[in-house]
Amino acid sequence: MSKDQIPVENLTELEASSELAFLAAELARHDALYHGKDAPEISDADYDALKRRNDAIEAAFPALVRADSPSKKVGFTPLPTFAPIVHARPMLSLDNTFSEEDLRDFVSSVYRFLGHLPDDSIAFTAEPKIDGLSMSIRYEKGKLKTAATRGDGTTGENVTANIRTIKEIPNELPSDAPDVVEVRGEVYMAKSDFMALNAQMEAEGKQTYVNPRNTASGSLRQLDANVTAKRKLRFFAYALGEVSNGGQPARIADTQYGIVEKFREWGFPVNPLMKRFTSAQQLLEHYNEIGVARPDLDYDIDGVVYKVDRLDLQERLGFRSRSPRWATAHKFPAEQAFTTVENIEIQVGRTGALTPVARLTPITVGGVVVTNATLHNADYIEGIGNSGERIRPEDHDIRIGDTVIVQRAGDVIPQVLDVLLEKRPAEAVKYAFPEKCPVCGSHAVRERNEKTGKLDSVTRCTGGFVCRAQAVEHLKHFVSRNAFDIEGLGTKQIDFFFESDDPALSIKTAPDIFTLKARQEASHLTKLENIDGFGKVSVKKLFDAIDARREIDLHRLIFALGIRHVGETTAKLLARSYGTYEHFEEAMKAAADPASDAWAELNSIDGIGEVVARAIIEFYKEPRNLDVIDRLIRELQPKEAEKPSTEGSPVAGKTVVFTGSLEKFTRDEAKARAESLGAKVAGSVSKKTDILVAGPGAGSKLAKATELGVQTMDEDEWLALIGG
Ligand code: IVH
């Protein structure tokens, strides 16, 4: 990211000012994604790099510091749906330390500030920086009174009801606790609980979560505390807010270490890796130890926090504008390692996309062995990003034999970040991206985006059904969970049947699945039950599973066809709009004429845009597709989909209000669907409201509906009600 940046000292004033404007907007956008939507687009390390660049430019051009400068902000303005709580003491952020040198600077700055103290006389604590959400929990007269998120540092969100569902957080404090104590710390989700939750989501066919931090944040920001209670959230206590007795400031300990000890006595979970040291060298050693332990911890951490241990010294050191002088966060670099590219292979997907994959000399990156990394597409290999921008200098293209930096951030697929030119072997040549599909030999092309006129970043095989790779991927899609979902016919079995050229066994296209049993019965030679991995019982089960799917939901059938851009949601829309398979196919063939009613009808379906419409029509123009479909339909009895008639519609005549954010549809789409089912969609809740559909972040409308006794449901329940 920083490689092709102009060094700050070479920036002109004009360049500096425009870059600061860009950084202010970009950082605000990432703040909103991270804090507001819990859906970050960039890694913490990249975010920090943007922030550092901003700080460096501001330091060089102090006159250009903007009113909306990211350096003036702490965290993010709270969401409006929770009642605000003004923190009795602001919840500040920490300065970041990125290197050994920064750490030594921090320690010496503390000494310099305090003056006249002998070397190694100041103790510092070092503890993991937990990657969760900071929380301030206020106890009055020993009872948990309120809990607030950090928010913008001054005002947070009142999430008391949700915090009460966390078992690890005591509801009462022992009698030695002062009248008022604010215990601060981090709410997080354990990695193991996160994995279990995702496994469950996957089993239920639901969307999985991105990472523990966002899941914890999303779980905590539920207006319905019952939802929070179902998620296993945890807590580490590490700091104090207000402490007072009879309105007078009080103390519970003299040191940071003592405070945490007290928290432990009071029943709070505290981090076992916190230790006390007196030199930068020792702090650094502990940082390295925590770094080594990191992959084995059951919670995500992103660095180590150092704090001056004595509270009287903390008080003397005080604060800069937004962070204490007595503490700093030493961040871990994103997990990176060097290795060599042994080969670049091309994978061909169902839609023909050619994806280059780097085969790497196996290397451990943050505790995980990495052997492959995606190279995305031809541009990425060259060092060009998705919008045509340079992401690496010109000669840093990725070649076989190159030594590269591999990064693994969180759960994302390993990336090749950069190439070490000094290690490039003399014989390494530029990688020539194939112009032909490596599997079928058809031409591979980059399409031009009609709107922008730019070349698409994806290179695609034009072979269609001729391409074995596309054909086999297509079959895997056909039998997948949300399509035909045939038990006993997974990717391994598909590979086996596809590879076979035996007429009694081979499956090359979807209809062959349904003729397999008949072909087996007709053959005396090749019996499936005699083949390794099958056996009599499993063969019978397989045939039963296949037969059970001859009657298939229309939307599953449409989805299974693998038409480009037609995902599950679109398939459902199409099924509901056309009712029967015959009607659908007939209409799609007729829609090839742009002057036809069929074309107009297809385009008028809410949720179906022109790109999708064209893709479906192209699909039905291809004789090869029609042949396969004909053979397939002969084997099936597709069910009729319920037409969107208002008669018999469970919501006909009802008044529905949508609130909060919807995850499966846009607001407009949800509204259109409801209306097509005969419901009236209103903007506000009143006595006339029949149903309130509340997504995450729902606020006053939900409260009002509850008050009025209006039936409320979440998006899934709504979808179930209207028939998915
Ligand atoms: S101390 C005045 N200790 O890091 C400083 N913070 O960038 C009080 N954090 O908002 C914070 N682990 O959410 C402290 N062991 C730890 C921490 C920690 C995580 C977070 C916290 C804070 C942010 C500061």
XYZ file of C-alpha atoms and ligand atoms in Angstrom:
748
model
C 0.000 0.000 0.000
C 2.754 2.427 0.902
C 5.194 1.434 -1.856
C 4.024 3.827 -4.560
C 3.142 6.677 -2.235
C 4.997 9.933 -2.643
C 7.245 10.414 0.412
C 5.654 13.068 2.634
C 8.671 15.363 2.309
C 8.231 15.439 -1.472
C 4.529 16.351 -1.418
C 3.497 19.747 -2.717
C 0.999 21.664 -0.642
C -1.684 20.988 -3.219
C -0.985 17.264 -3.216
C -0.942 17.204 0.579
C -4.249 18.958 0.843
C -5.952 16.709 -1.663
C -4.551 13.609 -0.012
C -5.763 14.787 3.400
C -9.232 15.286 1.942
C -9.126 11.802 0.491
C -7.895 10.297 3.769
C -10.575 12.076 5.814
C -13.296 10.664 3.581
C -11.746 7.238 3.337
C -11.139 6.870 7.072
C -14.664 8.096 7.838
C -16.004 5.477 5.453
C -13.970 2.719 7.076
C -15.016 3.926 10.541
C -18.634 3.664 9.496
C -18.121 0.181 8.056
C -16.261 -1.001 11.123
C -18.249 0.544 13.942
C -21.591 1.236 12.354
C -22.081 -1.855 10.256
C -19.563 -4.276 11.771
C -18.459 -5.024 8.223
C -14.905 -3.773 7.706
C -13.474 -3.832 4.196
C -9.817 -3.509 5.132
C -7.568 -5.089 7.718
C -6.691 -3.255 10.919
C -3.117 -3.016 9.674
C -4.239 -1.268 6.469
C -6.482 1.023 8.480
C -3.582 1.930 10.743
C -1.407 2.577 7.691
C -3.972 5.088 6.373
C -4.094 6.761 9.765
C -0.327 6.979 9.997
C -0.108 8.478 6.530
C -2.685 11.070 7.585
C -0.738 11.884 10.753
C 2.541 12.174 8.851
C 1.079 14.592 6.293
C -0.545 16.628 9.061
C 2.754 16.820 10.918
C 4.498 18.108 7.794
C 1.690 20.513 6.840
C 0.129 21.677 10.140
C -1.677 24.508 8.357
C -3.636 21.998 6.300
C -5.162 20.037 9.213
C -8.856 19.763 8.423
C -11.774 20.471 10.723
C -12.963 16.919 10.079
C -9.489 15.454 10.444
C -9.459 11.762 11.393
C -6.788 12.583 13.980
C -9.359 14.504 16.000
C -11.776 11.616 16.267
C -11.968 8.819 18.770
C -13.984 5.831 17.668
C -17.317 6.474 16.134
C -20.528 8.410 16.812
C -22.961 6.032 18.532
C -25.876 4.466 16.713
C -29.040 6.381 17.505
C -31.125 3.361 18.434
C -29.705 2.866 21.928
C -30.183 5.521 24.557
C -27.026 7.579 24.951
C -24.975 7.469 28.119
C -22.471 10.203 28.818
C -19.382 8.614 30.346
C -18.495 9.945 33.795
C -14.883 9.825 32.604
C -14.206 9.837 28.884
C -13.226 6.517 27.330
C -10.084 7.396 25.482
C -8.149 5.523 22.911
C -4.509 4.531 22.952
C -1.627 5.720 20.872
C -0.171 3.035 18.685
C 3.366 1.729 18.730
C 4.539 -0.215 15.717
C 8.199 -0.935 16.294
C 10.844 -1.617 18.876
C 12.072 1.923 18.339
C 8.593 3.358 19.028
C 8.441 1.299 22.204
C 11.803 2.604 23.434
C 10.643 6.133 22.595
C 7.505 5.590 24.662
C 9.482 4.423 27.695
C 11.992 7.257 27.459
C 9.234 9.831 26.968
C 7.689 8.703 30.256
C 11.049 9.115 31.997
C 11.607 12.485 30.348
C 8.183 13.741 31.347
C 8.532 12.689 34.983
C 12.184 13.759 35.245
C 14.853 12.825 37.786
C 13.904 9.195 38.151
C 16.657 6.573 38.074
C 16.770 4.078 35.225
C 14.524 1.039 35.568
C 12.642 2.567 38.497
C 9.312 2.911 36.738
C 7.226 -0.246 36.415
C 5.027 -0.855 33.395
C 2.356 -3.496 32.926
C 2.126 -5.364 29.651
C -1.107 -7.153 28.734
C -2.752 -8.378 25.538
C -4.845 -5.911 23.571
C -8.112 -7.774 23.187
C -9.829 -7.393 19.832
C -13.363 -6.872 21.076
C -15.547 -3.969 22.157
C -14.716 -1.748 25.056
C -17.367 -1.457 27.709
C -17.845 0.658 30.790
C -19.892 -1.055 33.487
C -21.107 1.134 36.295
C -21.867 -0.236 39.747
C -23.697 1.871 42.304
C -23.921 0.662 45.882
C -22.546 -2.653 44.734
C -25.185 -3.259 42.065
C -24.730 -3.267 38.306
C -26.481 -0.084 37.237
C -25.571 0.688 33.630
C -23.292 -0.522 30.880
C -22.225 1.572 27.943
C -20.170 1.083 24.802
C -17.351 3.480 24.081
C -19.226 5.297 21.330
C -17.318 8.448 20.442
C -15.414 8.351 23.735
C -17.667 10.892 25.433
C -21.070 9.357 24.823
C -21.740 5.658 24.403
C -24.754 3.437 23.910
C -26.751 2.089 26.811
C -26.508 -1.680 26.448
C -27.211 -2.544 30.080
C -29.854 -5.195 29.394
C -27.513 -6.971 27.014
C -24.532 -6.828 29.338
C -26.627 -8.393 32.091
C -26.909 -11.516 29.925
C -23.138 -12.069 30.085
C -22.608 -14.629 32.820
C -18.971 -13.706 33.387
C -19.921 -10.207 34.514
C -20.999 -10.032 38.179
C -24.298 -8.351 38.949
C -23.149 -7.414 42.420
C -19.869 -6.408 43.975
C -18.636 -7.387 47.448
C -19.121 -4.964 50.335
C -15.602 -3.516 50.055
C -16.535 -1.888 46.726
C -16.897 1.910 46.812
C -20.332 3.535 46.229
C -19.594 4.116 42.581
C -17.201 2.026 40.509
C -16.948 1.890 36.772
C -15.265 -1.294 35.637
C -13.969 -1.066 32.118
C -12.840 -3.816 29.851
C -13.410 -5.685 26.651
C -16.416 -7.756 25.619
C -15.425 -10.434 23.127
C -16.455 -13.748 21.667
C -14.135 -16.732 22.101
C -12.756 -18.159 18.870
C -14.153 -21.590 19.778
C -17.647 -20.185 20.397
C -17.420 -18.272 17.151
C -16.531 -21.424 15.225
C -19.340 -23.385 16.889
C -21.824 -20.624 16.057
C -20.700 -20.592 12.443
C -20.931 -24.369 12.215
C -24.496 -24.106 13.466
C -25.338 -21.311 11.013
C -23.930 -23.387 8.209
C -25.906 -26.445 9.272
C -29.053 -24.332 9.240
C -28.184 -23.058 5.791
C -27.724 -19.530 7.090
C -25.078 -16.974 6.274
C -21.972 -17.374 8.423
C -20.285 -14.552 10.343
C -17.040 -12.880 9.353
C -15.030 -12.805 12.574
C -15.469 -12.961 16.355
C -15.197 -9.193 16.880
C -17.969 -8.263 14.483
C -20.132 -11.079 15.741
C -19.637 -9.916 19.329
C -20.459 -6.370 18.342
C -23.524 -7.406 16.373
C -24.700 -9.627 19.221
C -24.343 -6.827 21.715
C -26.113 -4.275 19.592
C -29.339 -6.261 19.579
C -32.306 -4.354 20.921
C -33.702 -7.643 22.069
C -31.460 -8.841 24.908
C -32.781 -12.382 24.407
C -30.797 -12.526 21.201
C -27.655 -11.396 23.014
C -28.246 -14.016 25.680
C -28.081 -16.782 23.077
C -24.566 -15.757 22.073
C -21.743 -16.646 24.384
C -20.072 -13.333 25.038
C -17.163 -12.963 27.426
C -15.343 -10.199 29.200
C -11.908 -9.132 30.415
C -11.718 -6.296 32.960
C -8.647 -4.061 32.634
C -9.346 -0.428 33.566
C -11.243 1.884 35.873
C -13.610 4.732 35.111
C -15.146 6.762 37.913
C -14.535 5.534 41.480
C -16.095 7.441 44.372
C -17.411 7.182 47.889
C -20.021 9.652 49.072
C -19.308 11.812 46.040
C -15.582 11.963 46.821
C -12.966 10.351 44.565
C -11.884 7.016 45.996
C -9.133 4.494 45.337
C -9.318 0.748 45.155
C -5.586 0.236 44.594
C -2.385 2.187 43.985
C -1.337 0.510 40.783
C -2.768 -0.777 37.526
C -1.683 -4.215 38.656
C -3.524 -3.739 41.941
C -6.702 -2.616 40.167
C -6.763 -5.743 38.074
C -6.078 -7.870 41.172
C -9.084 -6.234 42.806
C -11.231 -6.934 39.749
C -10.225 -10.556 40.007
C -11.173 -10.665 43.682
C -14.542 -9.170 42.808
C -15.178 -11.990 40.380
C -14.324 -10.409 37.033
C -12.349 -12.383 34.492
C -8.934 -10.775 34.054
C -6.297 -11.631 31.519
C -3.689 -14.087 32.818
C -0.973 -12.750 30.520
C -0.664 -9.378 32.248
C 2.801 -8.914 33.751
C 4.895 -6.134 35.256
C 8.364 -5.037 34.071
C 10.806 -2.198 34.487
C 12.628 -1.972 31.154
C 11.805 -1.565 27.491
C 13.792 -4.723 26.809
C 11.594 -6.791 29.140
C 8.434 -5.311 27.680
C 9.638 -6.248 24.233
C 10.387 -9.804 25.320
C 6.887 -10.124 26.745
C 5.441 -8.677 23.546
C 7.261 -11.381 21.599
C 6.076 -14.092 23.990
C 2.476 -12.986 23.648
C 2.980 -12.904 19.883
C 4.115 -16.526 19.959
C 1.187 -17.553 22.177
C -1.301 -15.622 20.028
C -2.397 -18.415 17.655
C -3.170 -20.694 20.606
C -5.245 -18.193 22.564
C -9.005 -18.704 22.402
C -9.564 -15.001 21.712
C -8.309 -12.570 19.119
C -5.736 -10.020 20.184
C -4.126 -7.385 18.015
C -1.253 -6.192 20.140
C 0.075 -5.602 23.636
C -0.880 -2.644 25.845
C 1.808 -1.112 28.070
C 0.705 1.035 30.998
C 2.658 2.895 33.666
C 1.849 0.843 36.737
C 1.684 3.484 39.497
C -1.546 5.465 39.444
C 0.057 8.562 40.971
C 2.504 8.607 38.065
C -0.369 8.081 35.616
C -2.037 11.146 37.087
C 1.075 13.227 36.698
C 1.558 12.077 33.135
C -2.051 12.870 32.235
C -3.452 12.985 28.715
C -2.749 14.356 25.307
C -5.804 15.406 23.301
C -7.253 11.930 22.931
C -4.926 9.439 24.553
C -3.056 8.984 27.808
C 0.685 9.692 27.991
C 1.037 6.762 30.354
C -0.051 4.006 27.968
C 0.461 2.797 24.433
C -0.708 -0.107 22.276
C 2.056 -2.058 20.574
C 0.312 -3.524 17.551
C 1.156 -6.847 15.974
C 1.946 -6.684 12.289
C -0.542 -8.549 10.088
C 0.713 -12.091 10.008
C 3.230 -12.273 7.200
C 5.957 -14.581 6.027
C 8.348 -15.029 3.123
C 8.218 -18.015 0.836
C 8.702 -18.905 -2.802
C 6.220 -19.373 -5.612
C 6.794 -22.889 -6.896
C 4.171 -22.710 -9.570
C 1.183 -20.748 -10.777
C -1.805 -22.907 -11.611
C -5.105 -21.960 -13.143
C -8.393 -23.138 -11.703
C -11.465 -23.020 -13.876
C -14.731 -22.363 -12.086
C -18.350 -23.112 -12.954
C -18.784 -19.875 -14.835
C -15.500 -20.392 -16.637
C -13.536 -17.860 -14.593
C -9.809 -18.612 -14.742
C -8.359 -18.065 -11.271
C -4.578 -18.187 -10.901
C -3.379 -19.841 -7.698
C 0.184 -19.647 -6.414
C 1.551 -22.961 -5.172
C 3.919 -21.974 -2.409
C 6.721 -23.674 -0.584
C 4.801 -24.515 2.597
C 5.275 -21.866 5.270
C 3.735 -21.209 8.670
C 1.993 -17.861 8.874
C 0.707 -17.092 12.349
C 0.430 -20.737 13.300
C -1.236 -21.936 10.104
C 0.559 -23.750 7.300
C -0.004 -21.979 4.018
C 0.647 -23.796 0.735
C -1.547 -21.855 -1.692
C -2.497 -18.256 -2.160
C -4.982 -16.843 -4.606
C -3.586 -14.485 -7.211
C -7.141 -13.423 -8.172
C -6.642 -12.602 -11.864
C -4.185 -11.490 -14.534
C -4.132 -7.876 -13.324
C -3.305 -8.868 -9.782
C -0.277 -10.807 -10.992
C 0.822 -7.679 -12.838
C 0.312 -5.525 -9.726
C -2.907 -3.820 -10.792
C -5.952 -3.579 -8.542
C -9.643 -3.945 -9.303
C -10.164 -0.343 -10.292
C -7.122 -0.299 -12.539
C -4.929 1.297 -9.866
C -1.353 0.154 -9.223
C -1.074 -1.938 -6.085
C 2.609 -2.792 -6.557
C 5.406 -1.067 -8.468
C 5.685 -1.911 -12.151
C 8.444 -4.521 -11.973
C 6.892 -6.272 -8.972
C 4.820 -8.652 -11.084
C 4.566 -12.144 -9.578
C 6.672 -14.816 -11.286
C 7.269 -18.504 -10.764
C 10.466 -18.736 -8.665
C 9.881 -15.389 -6.960
C 10.268 -14.940 -3.227
C 7.098 -13.279 -2.013
C 5.536 -11.851 1.141
C 2.465 -13.814 2.101
C -0.100 -12.360 4.444
C -2.878 -14.053 6.320
C -5.218 -11.630 8.045
C -7.926 -13.156 10.196
C -9.821 -15.858 8.375
C -9.303 -14.543 4.871
C -7.588 -16.553 2.131
C -3.817 -15.966 2.140
C -2.674 -13.188 -0.155
C 0.592 -12.585 -1.937
C 1.410 -9.005 -1.010
C 4.668 -8.274 -2.724
C 7.730 -9.645 -4.460
C 11.330 -9.370 -3.234
C 13.126 -8.293 -6.401
C 16.585 -8.869 -4.976
C 15.725 -12.545 -4.615
C 14.288 -12.957 -8.105
C 16.129 -15.779 -9.927
C 17.819 -14.667 -13.151
C 15.800 -17.133 -15.192
C 12.396 -16.044 -13.839
C 10.208 -14.819 -16.668
C 7.009 -12.783 -16.649
C 4.019 -15.040 -16.163
C 2.064 -15.337 -19.382
C -1.593 -15.529 -18.487
C -3.155 -18.257 -20.628
C -5.153 -17.150 -23.640
C -6.732 -20.555 -23.816
C -8.562 -22.489 -21.150
C -6.004 -24.923 -19.705
C -8.723 -27.549 -19.359
C -10.567 -27.498 -22.696
C -8.417 -25.343 -24.926
C -11.225 -22.919 -25.788
C -10.383 -19.256 -26.056
C -10.233 -17.443 -22.767
C -11.309 -13.824 -22.943
C -11.656 -10.788 -20.785
C -15.028 -9.216 -21.350
C -15.411 -5.504 -21.620
C -17.722 -3.850 -19.139
C -20.467 -2.302 -21.240
C -20.950 0.639 -18.930
C -17.350 1.624 -18.185
C -15.751 0.339 -21.374
C -13.003 -1.159 -19.213
C -11.723 -4.681 -19.474
C -13.178 -6.978 -16.862
C -10.564 -8.287 -14.451
C -11.778 -11.855 -14.895
C -10.567 -13.982 -17.796
C -13.204 -16.485 -18.819
C -13.137 -19.730 -20.745
C -15.587 -19.559 -23.644
C -15.968 -23.334 -23.820
C -19.205 -23.576 -21.828
C -20.422 -27.166 -21.695
C -17.483 -28.310 -23.790
C -15.158 -27.445 -20.942
C -14.780 -30.368 -18.567
C -13.917 -28.054 -15.704
C -17.049 -25.991 -16.169
C -19.135 -29.116 -16.696
C -17.963 -30.800 -13.516
C -18.252 -27.612 -11.456
C -21.699 -27.194 -12.904
C -22.688 -30.653 -11.730
C -21.356 -29.912 -8.253
C -23.477 -26.810 -8.181
C -26.483 -28.787 -9.405
C -26.345 -31.225 -6.483
C -25.369 -28.613 -3.891
C -27.378 -27.889 -0.778
C -29.539 -25.069 -2.041
C -30.080 -26.685 -5.423
C -31.015 -30.385 -5.738
C -29.349 -31.284 -2.467
C -28.902 -34.976 -3.249
C -27.645 -36.898 -0.267
C -24.760 -39.227 -1.059
C -23.829 -37.269 -4.163
C -21.113 -34.903 -3.018
C -18.146 -33.449 -4.838
C -16.087 -36.639 -4.491
C -18.791 -38.813 -6.025
C -19.418 -36.277 -8.786
C -15.711 -36.372 -9.670
C -15.866 -40.153 -9.818
C -18.989 -40.375 -11.998
C -17.788 -37.552 -14.219
C -14.410 -39.180 -14.842
C -15.994 -42.470 -15.805
C -16.666 -43.161 -19.462
C -18.516 -46.388 -18.747
C -22.054 -46.024 -20.142
C -23.475 -47.651 -17.021
C -21.737 -45.219 -14.692
C -20.850 -41.961 -16.286
C -22.523 -38.677 -15.353
C -21.558 -35.841 -17.669
C -24.623 -33.652 -17.383
C -27.406 -33.243 -14.846
C -29.973 -35.532 -16.585
C -27.460 -38.404 -16.360
C -27.970 -38.344 -12.592
C -31.579 -39.348 -13.073
C -30.862 -42.063 -15.619
C -28.122 -43.656 -13.535
C -30.399 -46.166 -11.806
C -31.961 -47.352 -15.082
C -28.560 -47.659 -16.715
C -27.299 -49.653 -13.755
C -30.284 -51.983 -13.891
C -29.723 -52.573 -17.596
C -26.062 -53.377 -17.190
C -24.720 -56.746 -16.154
C -21.141 -55.655 -16.297
C -20.538 -52.643 -14.138
C -22.344 -52.779 -10.855
C -21.917 -49.747 -8.689
C -22.216 -51.830 -5.537
C -18.990 -53.636 -6.457
C -17.034 -50.438 -6.651
C -14.867 -49.352 -3.754
C -16.623 -46.849 -1.542
C -20.167 -47.819 -2.549
C -21.696 -51.136 -1.422
C -25.274 -52.387 -1.651
C -26.834 -50.264 1.067
C -25.295 -46.993 0.023
C -26.233 -47.598 -3.620
C -29.865 -48.132 -2.651
C -29.754 -45.013 -0.492
C -28.259 -43.017 -3.319
C -30.939 -44.110 -5.788
C -33.662 -43.322 -3.242
C -32.159 -39.897 -2.637
C -32.088 -39.216 -6.370
C -35.677 -40.411 -6.825
C -36.814 -38.267 -3.927
C -35.654 -35.199 -5.827
C -37.604 -35.867 -9.014
C -40.305 -33.744 -7.532
C -38.444 -30.523 -7.107
C -39.330 -27.002 -6.039
C -39.345 -24.760 -9.056
C -36.953 -22.257 -7.483
C -34.437 -25.007 -6.696
C -34.607 -26.196 -10.282
C -34.053 -22.696 -11.655
C -31.174 -22.091 -9.252
C -29.620 -25.468 -10.102
C -29.454 -24.609 -13.814
C -26.480 -22.428 -12.968
C -27.508 -19.454 -15.082
C -25.068 -16.641 -14.529
C -26.213 -14.024 -12.012
C -29.166 -16.184 -10.976
C -28.648 -16.879 -7.298
C -31.161 -18.290 -4.897
C -33.055 -15.071 -4.354
C -33.447 -14.394 -8.051
C -34.472 -17.996 -8.633
C -37.213 -17.582 -6.056
C -38.430 -14.377 -7.665
C -38.547 -16.073 -11.047
C -40.333 -19.122 -9.700
C -42.945 -17.013 -8.009
C -43.455 -14.844 -11.053
C -43.798 -17.621 -13.616
C -45.373 -20.377 -11.540
C -44.464 -23.404 -13.661
C -41.310 -24.499 -15.399
C -43.029 -24.662 -18.829
C -44.284 -21.149 -18.455
C -40.865 -19.923 -17.345
C -38.988 -21.512 -20.237
C -41.518 -20.376 -22.801
C -41.351 -16.824 -21.473
C -37.540 -16.771 -21.461
C -37.408 -17.914 -25.078
C -39.977 -15.296 -26.063
C -38.117 -12.598 -24.141
C -35.188 -12.897 -26.568
C -37.135 -10.367 -28.646
C -36.613 -7.045 -26.876
C -39.886 -5.749 -28.326
C -41.877 -8.579 -26.780
C -44.206 -8.461 -23.806
C -42.163 -11.291 -22.334
C -39.060 -9.069 -22.208
C -41.041 -6.272 -20.575
C -42.541 -8.674 -18.069
C -39.170 -10.115 -17.120
C -37.721 -6.661 -16.589
C -40.652 -5.504 -14.522
C -40.014 -8.104 -11.831
C -38.768 -6.328 -8.752
C -35.259 -7.436 -8.018
C -34.403 -8.434 -11.579
C -32.243 -5.979 -13.431
C -31.131 -5.866 -17.003
C -27.865 -7.747 -16.472
C -29.705 -10.679 -14.938
C -32.451 -10.587 -17.569
C -29.882 -10.697 -20.381
C -27.986 -13.550 -18.762
C -31.137 -15.661 -18.571
C -32.035 -14.946 -22.167
C -28.533 -15.774 -23.373
C -28.746 -19.033 -21.478
C -31.978 -19.992 -23.227
C -30.571 -19.108 -26.654
C -27.900 -21.773 -26.392
C -29.061 -24.991 -28.125
C -26.735 -27.060 -25.980
C -28.451 -25.793 -22.831
C -31.874 -26.490 -24.297
C -30.869 -30.035 -25.110
C -29.687 -30.714 -21.560
C -32.783 -29.100 -20.105
C -35.081 -31.136 -22.312
C -33.467 -34.339 -21.176
C -33.560 -33.170 -17.577
C -37.182 -32.094 -17.514
C -38.193 -35.486 -18.898
C -36.868 -37.000 -15.666
C -38.507 -34.547 -13.291
C -41.837 -33.316 -12.040
C -41.103 -29.725 -11.045
C -43.600 -28.431 -8.512
C -45.721 -25.458 -9.259
C -44.667 -22.319 -7.398
C -47.260 -20.280 -5.628
C -48.175 -17.343 -7.785
C -48.209 -14.017 -6.056
C -51.956 -13.870 -5.768
C -53.314 -11.772 -3.003
C -55.990 -14.339 -2.518
C -54.918 -16.757 0.141
C -51.839 -14.652 0.780
C -51.119 -14.716 4.487
C -50.480 -11.001 4.458
C -53.196 -9.822 2.068
C -54.879 -6.721 3.418
C -52.441 -6.436 6.326
C -50.494 -3.325 7.150
C -46.800 -4.010 7.452
C -43.970 -1.782 8.653
C -40.285 -2.531 8.027
C -37.667 -1.175 10.392
C -33.993 -1.703 11.146
C -31.646 -2.977 8.513
C -32.740 -5.862 6.340
C -30.093 -8.336 5.312
C -31.620 -10.379 2.545
C -33.474 -7.701 0.611
C -33.188 -4.002 0.111
C -35.949 -1.996 1.728
C -37.461 -1.290 -1.686
C -37.426 -4.934 -2.617
C -39.051 -6.005 0.646
C -41.721 -3.381 0.176
C -42.428 -4.442 -3.393
C -42.701 -8.080 -2.350
C -45.092 -7.292 0.458
C -47.230 -5.195 -1.839
C -47.303 -7.877 -4.490
C -48.739 -10.156 -1.820
C -51.498 -7.687 -1.141
C -50.027 -6.113 1.977
C -50.026 -2.403 2.637
C -46.630 -1.063 3.588
C -46.605 1.861 5.972
C -43.778 4.047 7.185
C -44.724 4.306 10.825
C -46.226 2.148 13.541
C -49.770 2.844 14.672
C -52.704 0.953 16.105
C -53.539 -0.052 12.541
C -50.229 -1.817 12.059
C -50.588 -5.584 11.845
C -46.986 -6.688 11.507
C -43.654 -5.047 12.274
C -40.671 -6.631 10.580
C -37.641 -5.568 12.592
C -34.073 -6.088 11.431
C -30.894 -5.431 13.414
C -30.669 -1.889 14.714
C -34.452 -1.487 15.029
C -35.269 1.246 17.532
C -38.256 3.399 18.387
C -40.627 1.655 15.997
C -39.926 -1.658 17.655
C -40.485 -0.125 21.068
C -43.766 1.412 19.921
C -44.960 -1.824 18.336
C -44.211 -3.727 21.532
C -46.091 -1.104 23.484
C -49.106 -1.362 21.176
C -48.983 -5.150 21.171
C -48.335 -5.272 17.419
C -47.039 -8.604 16.148
C -43.304 -8.273 15.506
C -41.009 -10.624 13.678
C -37.517 -10.703 12.252
C -36.670 -10.970 8.598
C -36.461 -14.761 8.596
C -39.838 -15.145 10.244
C -41.276 -12.716 7.743
C -39.786 -14.681 4.864
C -41.150 -17.891 6.316
C -44.571 -16.275 6.581
C -44.649 -15.080 2.992
C -43.148 -18.307 1.733
C -39.452 -17.483 1.531
S -6.594 0.358 28.238
C -7.081 5.042 28.419
N -6.194 -2.201 27.898
O -8.049 -0.684 22.927
C -6.820 3.691 27.869
N -7.421 -1.049 26.240
O -7.172 1.869 21.495
C -7.810 2.686 28.300
N -8.254 -2.498 24.445
O -10.773 1.392 23.496
C -7.725 1.440 27.517
N -7.444 -4.381 25.211
O -11.182 -1.100 23.478
C -6.733 -1.090 27.384
N -5.813 -4.498 27.759
C -6.349 -3.382 27.265
C -7.087 -3.394 26.067
C -7.594 -2.206 25.578
C -8.154 -3.820 24.248
C -8.938 -1.588 23.517
C -10.006 -0.757 24.148
C -9.662 0.679 23.846
C -8.710 0.525 22.713
C -7.710 1.654 22.737
